[in-house]
mmCIF file of C-alpha atoms in Angstrom:
data_model
loop_
_atom_site.group_PDB
_atom_site.id
_atom_site.type_symbol
_atom_site.label_atom_id
_atom_site.label_comp_id
_atom_site.label_asym_id
_atom_site.label_seq_id
_atom_site.Cartn_x
_atom_site.Cartn_y
_atom_site.Cartn_z
ATOM 1 C CA MET A 6 140.132 58.545 81.944
ATOM 2 C CA ILE A 7 139.598 59.067 85.598
ATOM 3 C CA GLU A 8 143.482 58.361 86.332
ATOM 4 C CA LEU A 9 144.243 61.120 83.784
ATOM 5 C CA PHE A 10 142.535 63.450 86.063
ATOM 6 C CA HIS A 11 144.201 62.123 89.290
ATOM 7 C CA THR A 12 147.550 62.630 87.742
ATOM 8 C CA SER A 13 147.027 65.884 86.229
ATOM 9 C CA SER A 14 145.505 67.196 89.595
ATOM 10 C CA GLU A 15 148.446 65.947 91.377
ATOM 11 C CA SER A 16 150.914 67.489 88.701
ATOM 12 C CA CYS A 17 149.285 70.979 89.812
ATOM 13 C CA SER A 18 149.688 70.163 93.419
ATOM 14 C CA ARG A 19 153.228 69.351 92.778
ATOM 15 C CA GLN A 20 153.886 72.504 90.675
ATOM 16 C CA PHE A 21 152.136 74.648 93.235
ATOM 17 C CA THR A 22 154.460 73.398 95.826
ATOM 18 C CA GLN A 23 157.650 73.734 93.353
ATOM 19 C CA ARG A 24 156.805 77.417 92.889
ATOM 20 C CA TYR A 25 155.843 78.295 96.468
ATOM 21 C CA SER A 26 158.449 76.746 98.210
ATOM 22 C CA THR A 27 161.804 75.858 97.248
ATOM 23 C CA SER A 28 162.967 74.703 100.457
ATOM 24 C CA PHE A 29 160.021 72.074 100.917
ATOM 25 C CA SER A 30 160.311 70.961 97.550
ATOM 26 C CA SER A 31 164.040 70.403 97.924
ATOM 27 C CA ALA A 32 163.311 68.120 100.919
ATOM 28 C CA ILE A 33 160.264 66.274 99.467
ATOM 29 C CA ARG A 34 162.280 65.256 96.305
ATOM 30 C CA LEU A 35 164.340 63.191 98.933
ATOM 31 C CA LEU A 36 161.722 61.238 100.296
ATOM 32 C CA HIS A 37 161.108 57.704 98.820
ATOM 33 C CA ASP A 38 159.394 58.016 95.320
ATOM 34 C CA ASP A 39 155.968 56.524 96.976
ATOM 35 C CA LEU A 40 155.875 59.269 99.375
ATOM 36 C CA ARG A 41 156.417 62.258 97.323
ATOM 37 C CA GLN A 42 153.063 63.090 95.515
ATOM 38 C CA PRO A 43 151.101 62.604 98.690
ATOM 39 C CA ILE A 44 153.188 65.124 100.676
ATOM 40 C CA TYR A 45 152.851 67.401 97.565
ATOM 41 C CA ASN A 46 149.227 67.080 97.747
ATOM 42 C CA ILE A 47 149.087 68.085 101.490
ATOM 43 C CA TYR A 48 151.602 71.050 101.000
ATOM 44 C CA GLY A 49 149.305 72.388 98.026
ATOM 45 C CA PHE A 50 146.202 72.263 99.966
ATOM 46 C CA VAL A 51 147.966 74.011 103.074
ATOM 47 C CA ARG A 52 149.369 76.667 100.838
ATOM 48 C CA LEU A 53 146.236 77.575 99.078
ATOM 49 C CA ALA A 54 144.377 78.026 102.343
ATOM 50 C CA ASP A 55 147.288 80.357 103.069
ATOM 51 C CA GLU A 56 146.869 82.256 100.147
ATOM 52 C CA ILE A 57 143.354 82.935 100.749
ATOM 53 C CA VAL A 58 143.972 84.777 104.327
ATOM 54 C CA ASP A 59 147.556 86.293 103.247
ATOM 55 C CA THR A 60 146.989 87.455 99.652
ATOM 56 C CA PHE A 61 143.586 88.022 98.266
ATOM 57 C CA HIS A 62 143.147 91.482 100.284
ATOM 58 C CA HIS A 63 141.005 92.946 97.602
ATOM 59 C CA LEU A 64 138.397 90.330 98.039
ATOM 60 C CA ASP A 65 135.957 88.880 100.621
ATOM 61 C CA LYS A 66 138.499 86.676 102.314
ATOM 62 C CA PRO A 67 136.103 85.104 104.878
ATOM 63 C CA THR A 68 133.459 83.783 102.082
ATOM 64 C CA LEU A 69 136.439 82.578 99.998
ATOM 65 C CA LEU A 70 137.785 80.714 103.278
ATOM 66 C CA ALA A 71 134.210 79.348 103.747
ATOM 67 C CA ASN A 72 133.665 78.426 100.472
ATOM 68 C CA PHE A 73 137.170 76.514 100.154
ATOM 69 C CA LYS A 74 136.299 74.698 103.562
ATOM 70 C CA ALA A 75 132.955 73.669 102.302
ATOM 71 C CA GLU A 76 134.431 72.234 99.044
ATOM 72 C CA THR A 77 137.304 70.385 100.900
ATOM 73 C CA TYR A 78 134.920 68.496 103.030
ATOM 74 C CA ALA A 79 132.491 67.737 99.926
ATOM 75 C CA SER A 80 135.374 66.644 98.007
ATOM 76 C CA ILE A 81 136.612 64.333 100.608
ATOM 77 C CA GLU A 82 132.901 62.754 101.137
ATOM 78 C CA ARG A 83 132.389 62.307 97.345
ATOM 79 C CA GLY A 84 136.140 61.448 96.452
ATOM 80 C CA LEU A 85 136.169 64.215 93.688
ATOM 81 C CA SER A 86 136.731 67.784 93.323
ATOM 82 C CA LEU A 87 136.832 70.052 90.358
ATOM 83 C CA ASN A 88 139.597 72.088 92.009
ATOM 84 C CA PRO A 89 142.729 70.160 91.306
ATOM 85 C CA ILE A 90 144.399 71.104 94.280
ATOM 86 C CA LEU A 91 141.467 69.945 96.480
ATOM 87 C CA HIS A 92 141.051 66.879 94.301
ATOM 88 C CA SER A 93 144.914 65.728 95.063
ATOM 89 C CA PHE A 94 144.091 66.608 98.779
ATOM 90 C CA GLN A 95 141.429 64.283 99.098
ATOM 91 C CA LEU A 96 143.042 61.431 97.232
ATOM 92 C CA THR A 97 145.706 61.610 100.010
ATOM 93 C CA VAL A 98 143.101 62.067 102.836
ATOM 94 C CA ASN A 99 141.111 59.058 101.752
ATOM 95 C CA GLN A 100 143.936 56.864 101.153
ATOM 96 C CA TYR A 101 145.884 57.176 104.376
ATOM 97 C CA ASN A 102 142.568 57.955 106.433
ATOM 98 C CA ILE A 103 143.785 61.393 107.556
ATOM 99 C CA ASP A 104 141.992 62.340 110.535
ATOM 100 C CA HIS A 105 139.406 65.209 109.681
ATOM 101 C CA ALA A 106 139.991 66.626 113.010
ATOM 102 C CA LEU A 107 143.442 67.875 111.918
ATOM 103 C CA ILE A 108 141.939 69.371 108.755
ATOM 104 C CA GLU A 109 139.422 71.126 110.977
ATOM 105 C CA ALA A 110 142.195 72.673 113.299
ATOM 106 C CA CYS A 111 143.869 73.802 110.176
ATOM 107 C CA PHE A 112 140.860 75.599 108.951
ATOM 108 C CA ARG A 113 140.632 77.127 112.481
ATOM 109 C CA SER A 114 144.091 78.715 112.449
ATOM 110 C CA MET A 115 143.596 80.027 109.010
ATOM 111 C CA GLU A 116 140.313 81.550 110.411
ATOM 112 C CA PHE A 117 142.138 83.169 113.075
ATOM 113 C CA ASP A 118 144.296 84.960 110.317
ATOM 114 C CA LEU A 119 140.936 86.628 109.174
ATOM 115 C CA SER A 120 140.312 88.491 112.501
ATOM 116 C CA LYS A 121 143.037 88.086 115.060
ATOM 117 C CA ARG A 122 145.784 90.472 115.244
ATOM 118 C CA ASN A 123 147.625 89.414 118.382
ATOM 119 C CA TYR A 124 147.767 86.203 120.659
ATOM 120 C CA ASP A 125 147.834 85.085 124.298
ATOM 121 C CA GLU A 126 149.444 82.124 125.285
ATOM 122 C CA ALA A 127 146.667 79.683 124.698
ATOM 123 C CA GLY A 128 145.823 81.423 121.477
ATOM 124 C CA TYR A 129 149.174 81.210 120.302
ATOM 125 C CA LYS A 130 149.675 77.453 121.134
ATOM 126 C CA GLU A 131 146.209 76.732 119.333
ATOM 127 C CA TYR A 132 147.397 78.704 116.167
ATOM 128 C CA ILE A 133 150.753 76.846 116.071
ATOM 129 C CA TYR A 134 149.008 73.530 116.348
ATOM 130 C CA GLY A 135 146.428 74.272 113.467
ATOM 131 C CA SER A 136 148.640 76.101 111.271
ATOM 132 C CA ALA A 137 151.803 73.932 111.563
ATOM 133 C CA GLU A 138 151.684 70.906 113.827
ATOM 134 C CA VAL A 139 149.015 69.366 111.885
ATOM 135 C CA VAL A 140 150.595 69.623 108.671
ATOM 136 C CA GLY A 141 153.500 67.554 110.415
ATOM 137 C CA LEU A 142 150.945 64.804 111.643
ATOM 138 C CA MET A 143 149.027 64.873 108.198
ATOM 139 C CA CYS A 144 152.416 63.852 106.565
ATOM 140 C CA LEU A 145 152.925 61.499 109.365
ATOM 141 C CA TYR A 146 150.176 59.653 108.425
ATOM 142 C CA VAL A 147 151.562 59.218 105.134
ATOM 143 C CA PHE A 148 154.926 58.278 106.361
ATOM 144 C CA CYS A 149 153.622 55.594 108.849
ATOM 145 C CA GLU A 150 151.428 54.148 105.801
ATOM 146 C CA GLY A 151 148.701 52.933 107.989
ATOM 147 C CA ASP A 152 150.753 51.844 111.387
ATOM 148 C CA HIS A 153 148.775 53.355 114.214
ATOM 149 C CA SER A 154 151.245 52.387 116.782
ATOM 150 C CA GLU A 155 154.031 53.985 115.016
ATOM 151 C CA TYR A 156 152.150 57.022 114.237
ATOM 152 C CA LYS A 157 151.401 57.311 118.017
ATOM 153 C CA LYS A 158 155.044 56.734 118.800
ATOM 154 C CA LEU A 159 156.129 59.704 116.607
ATOM 155 C CA GLU A 160 153.116 62.153 117.294
ATOM 156 C CA ALA A 161 154.850 64.290 119.667
ATOM 157 C CA PRO A 162 158.130 64.992 117.758
ATOM 158 C CA ALA A 163 156.324 65.515 114.436
ATOM 159 C CA ARG A 164 154.349 68.367 116.190
ATOM 160 C CA SER A 165 157.436 69.616 117.573
ATOM 161 C CA LEU A 166 159.011 69.646 114.306
ATOM 162 C CA GLY A 167 155.825 71.612 112.610
ATOM 163 C CA ALA A 168 155.988 74.116 115.540
ATOM 164 C CA ALA A 169 159.643 74.786 115.216
ATOM 165 C CA PHE A 170 159.406 75.248 111.510
ATOM 166 C CA GLN A 171 156.505 77.809 112.133
ATOM 167 C CA LYS A 172 158.147 79.514 114.965
ATOM 168 C CA VAL A 173 161.083 80.237 112.834
ATOM 169 C CA ASN A 174 159.044 81.274 109.964
ATOM 170 C CA PHE A 175 157.379 84.084 112.540
ATOM 171 C CA LEU A 176 160.889 85.289 113.817
ATOM 172 C CA ARG A 177 161.999 85.458 109.974
ATOM 173 C CA ASP A 178 158.667 87.416 109.112
ATOM 174 C CA LEU A 179 158.400 89.420 112.039
ATOM 175 C CA LYS A 180 158.819 92.732 110.706
ATOM 176 C CA ALA A 181 156.382 92.232 107.614
ATOM 177 C CA ASP A 182 153.650 90.478 109.642
ATOM 178 C CA PHE A 183 153.691 93.508 112.122
ATOM 179 C CA GLU A 184 153.965 96.079 109.394
ATOM 180 C CA ASP A 185 152.046 94.596 106.523
ATOM 181 C CA LEU A 186 149.569 92.380 108.079
ATOM 182 C CA ASN A 187 149.341 93.987 111.370
ATOM 183 C CA ARG A 188 149.716 90.694 113.013
ATOM 184 C CA THR A 189 151.719 89.767 116.301
ATOM 185 C CA TYR A 190 152.246 85.827 116.853
ATOM 186 C CA PHE A 191 154.506 85.860 119.747
ATOM 187 C CA PRO A 192 152.667 86.275 123.024
ATOM 188 C CA ASN A 193 153.808 88.748 125.726
ATOM 189 C CA THR A 194 156.084 90.577 123.124
ATOM 190 C CA ASP A 195 156.195 94.155 122.278
ATOM 191 C CA LEU A 196 157.311 94.360 118.600
ATOM 192 C CA ASN A 197 157.788 98.144 118.980
ATOM 193 C CA LYS A 198 160.500 97.482 121.152
ATOM 194 C CA LEU A 199 161.707 93.694 120.807
ATOM 195 C CA THR A 200 164.783 93.398 123.158
ATOM 196 C CA GLU A 201 167.600 90.652 122.937
ATOM 197 C CA THR A 202 166.240 89.125 126.073
ATOM 198 C CA SER A 203 162.849 88.467 124.552
ATOM 199 C CA LYS A 204 164.620 87.281 121.404
ATOM 200 C CA LYS A 205 166.602 85.067 123.377
ATOM 201 C CA GLU A 206 163.655 83.548 124.977
ATOM 202 C CA ILE A 207 161.871 82.762 121.683
ATOM 203 C CA ILE A 208 165.058 81.325 120.100
ATOM 204 C CA GLU A 209 165.301 78.810 123.502
ATOM 205 C CA ASP A 210 161.802 77.980 122.789
ATOM 206 C CA ILE A 211 162.333 77.088 119.128
ATOM 207 C CA GLU A 212 165.733 75.078 120.211
ATOM 208 C CA ALA A 213 163.678 72.845 122.532
ATOM 209 C CA ASP A 214 161.063 72.131 119.769
ATOM 210 C CA PHE A 215 164.051 71.052 117.402
ATOM 211 C CA LYS A 216 165.435 69.081 120.055
ATOM 212 C CA MET A 217 162.678 66.764 120.561
ATOM 213 C CA ALA A 218 161.735 66.891 116.813
ATOM 214 C CA TYR A 219 165.323 65.368 116.171
ATOM 215 C CA GLU A 220 164.709 62.482 118.287
ATOM 216 C CA GLY A 221 161.639 61.830 116.278
ATOM 217 C CA ILE A 222 163.591 62.187 113.009
ATOM 218 C CA LEU A 223 166.153 59.464 113.944
ATOM 219 C CA ARG A 224 163.112 57.026 114.439
ATOM 220 C CA LEU A 225 161.199 57.781 111.086
ATOM 221 C CA PRO A 226 160.985 54.793 108.433
ATOM 222 C CA ILE A 227 163.992 55.138 106.315
ATOM 223 C CA GLU A 228 161.799 56.180 103.243
ATOM 224 C CA ALA A 229 160.976 59.442 104.966
ATOM 225 C CA LYS A 230 164.280 59.932 107.261
ATOM 226 C CA PHE A 231 166.413 61.707 104.777
ATOM 227 C CA GLY A 232 163.840 64.103 103.349
ATOM 228 C CA VAL A 233 162.508 65.300 106.743
ATOM 229 C CA TYR A 234 165.959 65.623 107.873
ATOM 230 C CA THR A 235 167.091 68.059 105.131
ATOM 231 C CA ALA A 236 163.959 70.031 106.026
ATOM 232 C CA TYR A 237 165.035 70.142 109.620
ATOM 233 C CA ARG A 238 168.603 71.133 108.556
ATOM 234 C CA TYR A 239 167.536 74.158 106.568
ATOM 235 C CA TYR A 240 165.406 75.556 109.318
ATOM 236 C CA LYS A 241 168.095 74.964 111.839
ATOM 237 C CA ARG A 242 170.504 76.827 109.443
ATOM 238 C CA LEU A 243 167.733 79.746 109.176
ATOM 239 C CA LEU A 244 167.459 80.111 112.928
ATOM 240 C CA LYS A 245 171.188 80.159 113.247
ATOM 241 C CA ARG A 246 171.276 83.365 110.857
ATOM 242 C CA LEU A 247 168.270 85.037 112.835
ATOM 243 C CA LYS A 248 170.393 84.421 116.056
ATOM 244 C CA THR A 249 173.009 86.972 114.552
ATOM 245 C CA THR A 250 170.444 89.330 113.407
ATOM 246 C CA PRO A 251 170.123 92.478 115.764
ATOM 247 C CA SER A 252 166.560 92.265 117.545
ATOM 248 C CA THR A 253 165.986 95.969 116.171
ATOM 249 C CA GLU A 254 166.086 94.471 112.615
ATOM 250 C CA SER A 255 163.831 91.693 113.312
ATOM 251 C CA ALA A 256 161.042 94.101 114.528
#
């Protein structure tokens, strides 16, 4: 009966992903059958952690996140969690031997969201790494299926793709993050008077990430390439739209 628990838990991760992100879900469906569920498991975990810091404002978010973190590591250690999202995640972590340092970096960025309201250059890079780049790296563990040498070759482009996705999200959500959550992610940028010059610099940085990411996509295993490329194209189109949005509307 444990297989029924596995599949039921993974169904939760899949539904969680589909409900929260139609764009990523569309891209995941274009992966090879064997790769889809592990990626749903990773995304479901990250999305649930995000919900703790971004949504549950009426609750004790630091305690919720600390408990979630403790249960994450406990579930990986024992190979089981009664939380179906965490159970699915630990299945993928243990199957693909995902580096726990990536998980720790992810939690570090989630913890930043509980207290930090603006970032210098170093803090910005650390946040981007933990909130987005490590997600790409966890997925890369799945795509490479244990081939460590291939993973190392694709590590830098995978980080760039995750960074590009996150920076586009920041640019898209600039106004909401600033007004609703009192957060400013881009360093050395005054969101009270965002200029076209400042916006142009941000976009050029994102485009450089996309360029490096594309080189990596070309070298991905065929089972993963089309799905990842679809997500890449979605975010490239989104950036193109944001380019034409006046900076006064972004901030």
